Short mmCIF file of C-alpha atoms in Angstrom, two decimals:
data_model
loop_
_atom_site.label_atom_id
_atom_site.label_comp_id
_atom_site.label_asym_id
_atom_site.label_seq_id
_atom_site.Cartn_x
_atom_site.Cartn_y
_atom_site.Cartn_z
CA UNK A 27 0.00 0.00 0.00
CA UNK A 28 1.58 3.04 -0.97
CA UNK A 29 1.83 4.70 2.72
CA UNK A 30 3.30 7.36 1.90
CA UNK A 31 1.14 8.67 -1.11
CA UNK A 32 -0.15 11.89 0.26
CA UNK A 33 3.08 12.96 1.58
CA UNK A 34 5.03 12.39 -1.89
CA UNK A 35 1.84 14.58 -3.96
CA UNK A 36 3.09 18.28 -4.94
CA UNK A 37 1.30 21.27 -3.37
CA UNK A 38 -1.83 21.35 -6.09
CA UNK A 39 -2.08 17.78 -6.41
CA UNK A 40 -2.67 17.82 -2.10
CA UNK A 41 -4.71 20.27 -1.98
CA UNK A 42 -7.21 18.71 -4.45
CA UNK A 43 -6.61 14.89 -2.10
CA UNK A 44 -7.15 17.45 1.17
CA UNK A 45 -10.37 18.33 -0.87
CA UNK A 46 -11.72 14.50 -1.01
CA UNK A 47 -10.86 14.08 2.68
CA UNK A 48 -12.62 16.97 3.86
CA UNK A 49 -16.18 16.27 2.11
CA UNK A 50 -16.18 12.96 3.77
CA UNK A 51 -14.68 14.63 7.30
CA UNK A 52 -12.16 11.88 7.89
CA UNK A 53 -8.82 13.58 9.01
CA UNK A 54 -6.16 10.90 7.76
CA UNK A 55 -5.64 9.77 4.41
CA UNK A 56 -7.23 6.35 4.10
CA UNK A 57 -3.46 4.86 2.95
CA UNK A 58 -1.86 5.94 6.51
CA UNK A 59 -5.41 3.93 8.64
CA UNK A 60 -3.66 0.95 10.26
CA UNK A 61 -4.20 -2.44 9.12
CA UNK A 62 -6.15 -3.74 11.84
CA UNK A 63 -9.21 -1.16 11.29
CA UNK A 64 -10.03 -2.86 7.97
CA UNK A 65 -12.44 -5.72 7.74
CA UNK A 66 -12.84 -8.50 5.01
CA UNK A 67 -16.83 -8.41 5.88
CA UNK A 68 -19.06 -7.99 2.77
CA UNK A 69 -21.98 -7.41 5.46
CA UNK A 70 -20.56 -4.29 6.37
CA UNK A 71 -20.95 -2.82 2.91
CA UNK A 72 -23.25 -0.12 2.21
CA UNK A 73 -26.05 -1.17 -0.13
CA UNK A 74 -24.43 0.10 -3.35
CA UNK A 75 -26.61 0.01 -6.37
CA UNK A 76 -25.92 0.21 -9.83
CA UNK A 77 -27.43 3.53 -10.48
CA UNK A 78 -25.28 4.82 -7.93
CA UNK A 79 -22.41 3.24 -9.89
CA UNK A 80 -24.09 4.80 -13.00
CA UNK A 81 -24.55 7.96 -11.38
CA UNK A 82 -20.88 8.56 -9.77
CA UNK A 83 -19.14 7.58 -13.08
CA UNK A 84 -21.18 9.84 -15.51
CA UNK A 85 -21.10 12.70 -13.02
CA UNK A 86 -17.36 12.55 -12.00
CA UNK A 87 -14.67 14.00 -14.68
CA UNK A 88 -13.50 10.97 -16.89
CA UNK A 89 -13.39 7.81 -19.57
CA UNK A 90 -17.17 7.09 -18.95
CA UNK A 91 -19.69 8.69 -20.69
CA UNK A 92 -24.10 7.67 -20.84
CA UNK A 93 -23.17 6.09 -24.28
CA UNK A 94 -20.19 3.55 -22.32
CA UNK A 95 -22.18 2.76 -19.57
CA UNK A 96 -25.44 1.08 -22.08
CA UNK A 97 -22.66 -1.38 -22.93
CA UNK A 98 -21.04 -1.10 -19.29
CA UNK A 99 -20.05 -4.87 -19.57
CA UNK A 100 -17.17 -4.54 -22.68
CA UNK A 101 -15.81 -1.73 -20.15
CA UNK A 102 -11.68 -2.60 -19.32
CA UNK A 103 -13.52 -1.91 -16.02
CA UNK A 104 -15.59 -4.31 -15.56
CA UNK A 105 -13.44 -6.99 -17.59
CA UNK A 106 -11.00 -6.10 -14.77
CA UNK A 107 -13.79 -7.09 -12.21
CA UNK A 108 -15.01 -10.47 -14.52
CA UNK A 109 -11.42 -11.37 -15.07
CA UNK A 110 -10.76 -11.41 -11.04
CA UNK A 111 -8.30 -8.14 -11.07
CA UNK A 112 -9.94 -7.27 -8.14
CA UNK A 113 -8.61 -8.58 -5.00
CA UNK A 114 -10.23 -8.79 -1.54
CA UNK A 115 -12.26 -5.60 -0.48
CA UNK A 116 -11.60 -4.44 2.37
CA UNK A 117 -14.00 -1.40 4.56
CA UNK A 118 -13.43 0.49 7.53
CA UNK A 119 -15.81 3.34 8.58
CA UNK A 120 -13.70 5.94 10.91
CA UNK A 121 -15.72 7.06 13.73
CA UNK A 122 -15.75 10.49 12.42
CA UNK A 123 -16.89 10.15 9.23
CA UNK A 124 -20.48 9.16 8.34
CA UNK A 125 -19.02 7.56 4.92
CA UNK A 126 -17.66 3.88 4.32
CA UNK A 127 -14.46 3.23 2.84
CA UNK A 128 -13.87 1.02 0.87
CA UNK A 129 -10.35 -0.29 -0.70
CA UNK A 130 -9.15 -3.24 -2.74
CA UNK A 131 -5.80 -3.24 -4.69
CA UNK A 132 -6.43 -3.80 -8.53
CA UNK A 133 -4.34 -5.44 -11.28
CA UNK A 134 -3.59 -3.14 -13.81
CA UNK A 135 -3.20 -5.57 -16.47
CA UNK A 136 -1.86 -9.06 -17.44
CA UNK A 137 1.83 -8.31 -17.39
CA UNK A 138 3.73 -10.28 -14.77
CA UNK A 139 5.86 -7.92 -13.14
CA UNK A 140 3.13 -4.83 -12.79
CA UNK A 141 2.33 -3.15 -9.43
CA UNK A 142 -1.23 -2.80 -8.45
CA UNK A 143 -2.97 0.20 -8.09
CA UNK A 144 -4.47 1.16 -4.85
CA UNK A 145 -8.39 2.49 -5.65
CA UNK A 146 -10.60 3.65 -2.63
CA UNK A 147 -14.35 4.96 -2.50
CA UNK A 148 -16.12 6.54 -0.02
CA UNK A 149 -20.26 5.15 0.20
CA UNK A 150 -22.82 6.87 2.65
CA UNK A 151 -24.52 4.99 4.68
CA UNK A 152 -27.42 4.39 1.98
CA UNK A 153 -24.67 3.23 -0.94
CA UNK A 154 -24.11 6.52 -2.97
CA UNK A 155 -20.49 7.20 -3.39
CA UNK A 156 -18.98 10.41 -2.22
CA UNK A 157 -15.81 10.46 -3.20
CA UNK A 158 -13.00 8.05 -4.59
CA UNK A 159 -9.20 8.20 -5.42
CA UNK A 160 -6.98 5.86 -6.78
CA UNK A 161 -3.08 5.57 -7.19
CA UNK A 162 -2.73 6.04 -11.25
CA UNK A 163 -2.10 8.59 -13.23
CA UNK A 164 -5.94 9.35 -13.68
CA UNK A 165 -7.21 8.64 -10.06
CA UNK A 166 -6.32 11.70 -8.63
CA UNK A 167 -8.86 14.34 -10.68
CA UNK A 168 -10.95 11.91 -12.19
CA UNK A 169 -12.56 8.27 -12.35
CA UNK A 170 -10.57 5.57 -13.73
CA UNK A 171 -11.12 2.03 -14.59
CA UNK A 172 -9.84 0.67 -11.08
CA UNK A 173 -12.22 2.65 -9.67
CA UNK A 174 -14.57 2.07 -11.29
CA UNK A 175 -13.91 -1.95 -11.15
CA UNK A 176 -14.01 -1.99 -7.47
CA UNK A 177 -17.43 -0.36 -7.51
CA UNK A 178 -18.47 -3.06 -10.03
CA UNK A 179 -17.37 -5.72 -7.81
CA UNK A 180 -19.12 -3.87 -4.32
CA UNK A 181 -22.23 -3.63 -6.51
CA UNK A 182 -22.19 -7.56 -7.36
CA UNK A 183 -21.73 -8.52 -4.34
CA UNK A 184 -24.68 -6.47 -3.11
CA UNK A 185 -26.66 -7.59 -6.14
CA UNK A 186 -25.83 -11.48 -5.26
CA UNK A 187 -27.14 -10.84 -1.59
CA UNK A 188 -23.65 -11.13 0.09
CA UNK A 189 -24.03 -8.03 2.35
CA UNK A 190 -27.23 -9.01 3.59
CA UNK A 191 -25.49 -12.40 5.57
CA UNK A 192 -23.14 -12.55 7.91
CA UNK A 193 -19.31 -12.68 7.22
CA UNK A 194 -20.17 -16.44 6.91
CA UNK A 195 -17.75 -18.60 4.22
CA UNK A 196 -18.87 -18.09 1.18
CA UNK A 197 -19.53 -14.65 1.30
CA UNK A 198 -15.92 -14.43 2.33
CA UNK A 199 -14.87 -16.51 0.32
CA UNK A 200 -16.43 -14.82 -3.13
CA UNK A 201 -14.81 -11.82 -1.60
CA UNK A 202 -11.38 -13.40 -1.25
CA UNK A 203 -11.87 -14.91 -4.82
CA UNK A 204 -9.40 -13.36 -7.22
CA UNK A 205 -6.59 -13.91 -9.68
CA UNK A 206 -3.52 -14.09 -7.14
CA UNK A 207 -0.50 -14.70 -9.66
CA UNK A 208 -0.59 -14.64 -13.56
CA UNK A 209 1.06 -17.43 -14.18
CA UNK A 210 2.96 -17.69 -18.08
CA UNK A 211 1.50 -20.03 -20.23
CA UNK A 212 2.26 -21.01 -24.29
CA UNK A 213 0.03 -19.31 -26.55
CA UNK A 214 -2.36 -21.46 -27.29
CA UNK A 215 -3.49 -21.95 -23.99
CA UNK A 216 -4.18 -17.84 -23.47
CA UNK A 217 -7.66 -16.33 -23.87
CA UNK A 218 -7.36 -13.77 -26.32
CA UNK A 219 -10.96 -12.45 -25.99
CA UNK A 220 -12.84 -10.85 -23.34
CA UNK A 221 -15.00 -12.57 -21.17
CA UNK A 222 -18.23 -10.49 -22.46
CA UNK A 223 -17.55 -12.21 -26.16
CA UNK A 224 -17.98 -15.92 -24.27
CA UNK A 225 -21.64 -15.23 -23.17
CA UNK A 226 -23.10 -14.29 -26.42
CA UNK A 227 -25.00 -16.40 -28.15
CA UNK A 228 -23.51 -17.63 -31.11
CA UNK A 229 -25.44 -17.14 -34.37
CA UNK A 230 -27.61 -19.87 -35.57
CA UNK A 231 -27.28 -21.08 -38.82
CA UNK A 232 -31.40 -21.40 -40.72
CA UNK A 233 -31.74 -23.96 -42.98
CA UNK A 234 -33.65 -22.73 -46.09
CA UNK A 235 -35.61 -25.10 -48.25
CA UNK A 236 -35.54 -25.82 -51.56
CA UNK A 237 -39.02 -24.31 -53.61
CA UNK A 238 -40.80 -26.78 -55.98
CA UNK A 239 -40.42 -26.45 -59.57
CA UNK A 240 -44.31 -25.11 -59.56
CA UNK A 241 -42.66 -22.37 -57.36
CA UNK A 242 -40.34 -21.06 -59.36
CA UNK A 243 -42.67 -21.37 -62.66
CA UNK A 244 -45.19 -19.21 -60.57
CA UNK A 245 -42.18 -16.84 -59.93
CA UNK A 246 -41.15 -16.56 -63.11
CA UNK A 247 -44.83 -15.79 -64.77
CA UNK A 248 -45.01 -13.00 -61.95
CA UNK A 249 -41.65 -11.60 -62.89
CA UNK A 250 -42.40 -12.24 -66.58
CA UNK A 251 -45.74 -10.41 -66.48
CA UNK A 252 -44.00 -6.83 -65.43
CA UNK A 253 -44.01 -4.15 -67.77
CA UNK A 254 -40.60 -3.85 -67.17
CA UNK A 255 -39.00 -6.94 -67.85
CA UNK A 256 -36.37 -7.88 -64.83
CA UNK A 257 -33.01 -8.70 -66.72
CA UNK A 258 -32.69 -12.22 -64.64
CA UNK A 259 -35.39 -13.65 -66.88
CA UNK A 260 -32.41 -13.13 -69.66
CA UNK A 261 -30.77 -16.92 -67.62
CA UNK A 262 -33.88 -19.18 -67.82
CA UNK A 263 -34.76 -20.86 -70.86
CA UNK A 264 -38.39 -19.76 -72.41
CA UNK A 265 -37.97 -16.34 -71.25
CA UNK A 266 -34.12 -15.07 -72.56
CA UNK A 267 -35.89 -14.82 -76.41
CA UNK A 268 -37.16 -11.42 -75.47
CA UNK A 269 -33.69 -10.33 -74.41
CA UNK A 270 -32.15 -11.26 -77.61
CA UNK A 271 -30.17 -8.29 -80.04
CA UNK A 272 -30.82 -5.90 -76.64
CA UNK A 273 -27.22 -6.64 -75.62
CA UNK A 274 -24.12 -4.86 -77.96
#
């Protein structure tokens, strides 16, 4: 966890962090809160919703727009979240804040020797999000895809009914569930596809059947009886005469 985040941001960068702190009244940066105060207890979540997912990421500065979020699911956000980038959640609610917060470290990708980043969010006590940061580039002024995947993941586990039990195993354990080491493998055993393009439905072929010979006689009467003579008469026999000498 990078502990000493806030300390390392220049002067503009810290004010806008001291900004995020402030509206949810906590006064330490959630990266210095000792390990002990954080929980791996989905029941402790706020009831996050997706509209409030919807919501935060339209409203906030950022990648998402209302066009995105229709097809939310071929997101690099949510793939993160599907693909098990996501790693345990963990929430602690300070004593002087009314807010939640909520952290989970996030791969960044599939390459080996990459660093997580280090996404937080801040829920009220009835699941909308207040505020959020994360470690990258992006995460400081706007919403990014880490961000945005840990919401995805709080929101499914809310969705599945996870926060309504008690920290029993296999809410825990769904929790806990994530990729832990990307291990190399030869090519032909990678997924090259996102996990969104294995649950369509693939396209099924319609047989077509084959029209009697009365059918196509009836067709070509009907085609033959036009005024203006459709030039694929010009191929079947007893009806090409009347294309004869039109051709140079």
């Amino acid at each position: 966890m990078a502990y000493n985040y806030f300390d390392k941001l220049d002067s503009v960068a810290r004010g806008r962090y001291s900004t995020k702190l402030v509206l949810i009244n906590s006064d330490e940066c959630p990266y210095k809160f000792p390990a002990g105060v954080w929980k791996n207890n989905p029941s402790c979540w706020p009831d996050l919703q997706f509209g409030d997912v919807y919501s935060y990421l339209i409203d906030s500065p950022g990648i998402f727009t209302r066009a995105s979020m229709k097809s939310y699911k071929s997101l690099d956000a949510h793939n993160y979240f599907q693909s098990g980038w996501v790693q345990t959640v963990y929430s602690y609610k300070p004593s002087t804040s009314a807010y939640t917060i909520l952290k989970a470290d996030v791969r960044p990708s599939q390459r080996l020797n990459e660093e997580p980043h280090y996404p937080w969010v801040a829920l009220s006590g009835v699941g909308s999000v207040a505020v959020a940061h994360c470690d990258c580039l992006a995460g400081l002024a706007e919403s990014c895809s880490h961000i945005a995947a840990l919401l995805f993941k709080v929101e499914a586990a809310v969705r599945l009914g996870y926060t309504t039990k008690l920290c029993t195993e296999l809410p825990c354990k769904w929790n806990a569930d994530f990729v832990k080491k990307v291990q190399p493998a030869p090519m032909k055993d990678i997924q090259f596809y996102k996990t969104s393009c294995v649950n369509k439905a693939k396209k099924v072929k319609v047989g077509h059947l084959s029209s009697t010979q009365q059918e196509q006689q009836t067709l070509l009467q009907t085609l033959h009886a036009c005024n203006s003579k459709p030039v694929v008469l010009s191929t079947f026999d007893n009806y090409s005469d009347k294309f004869q000498g039109n051709f140079c």
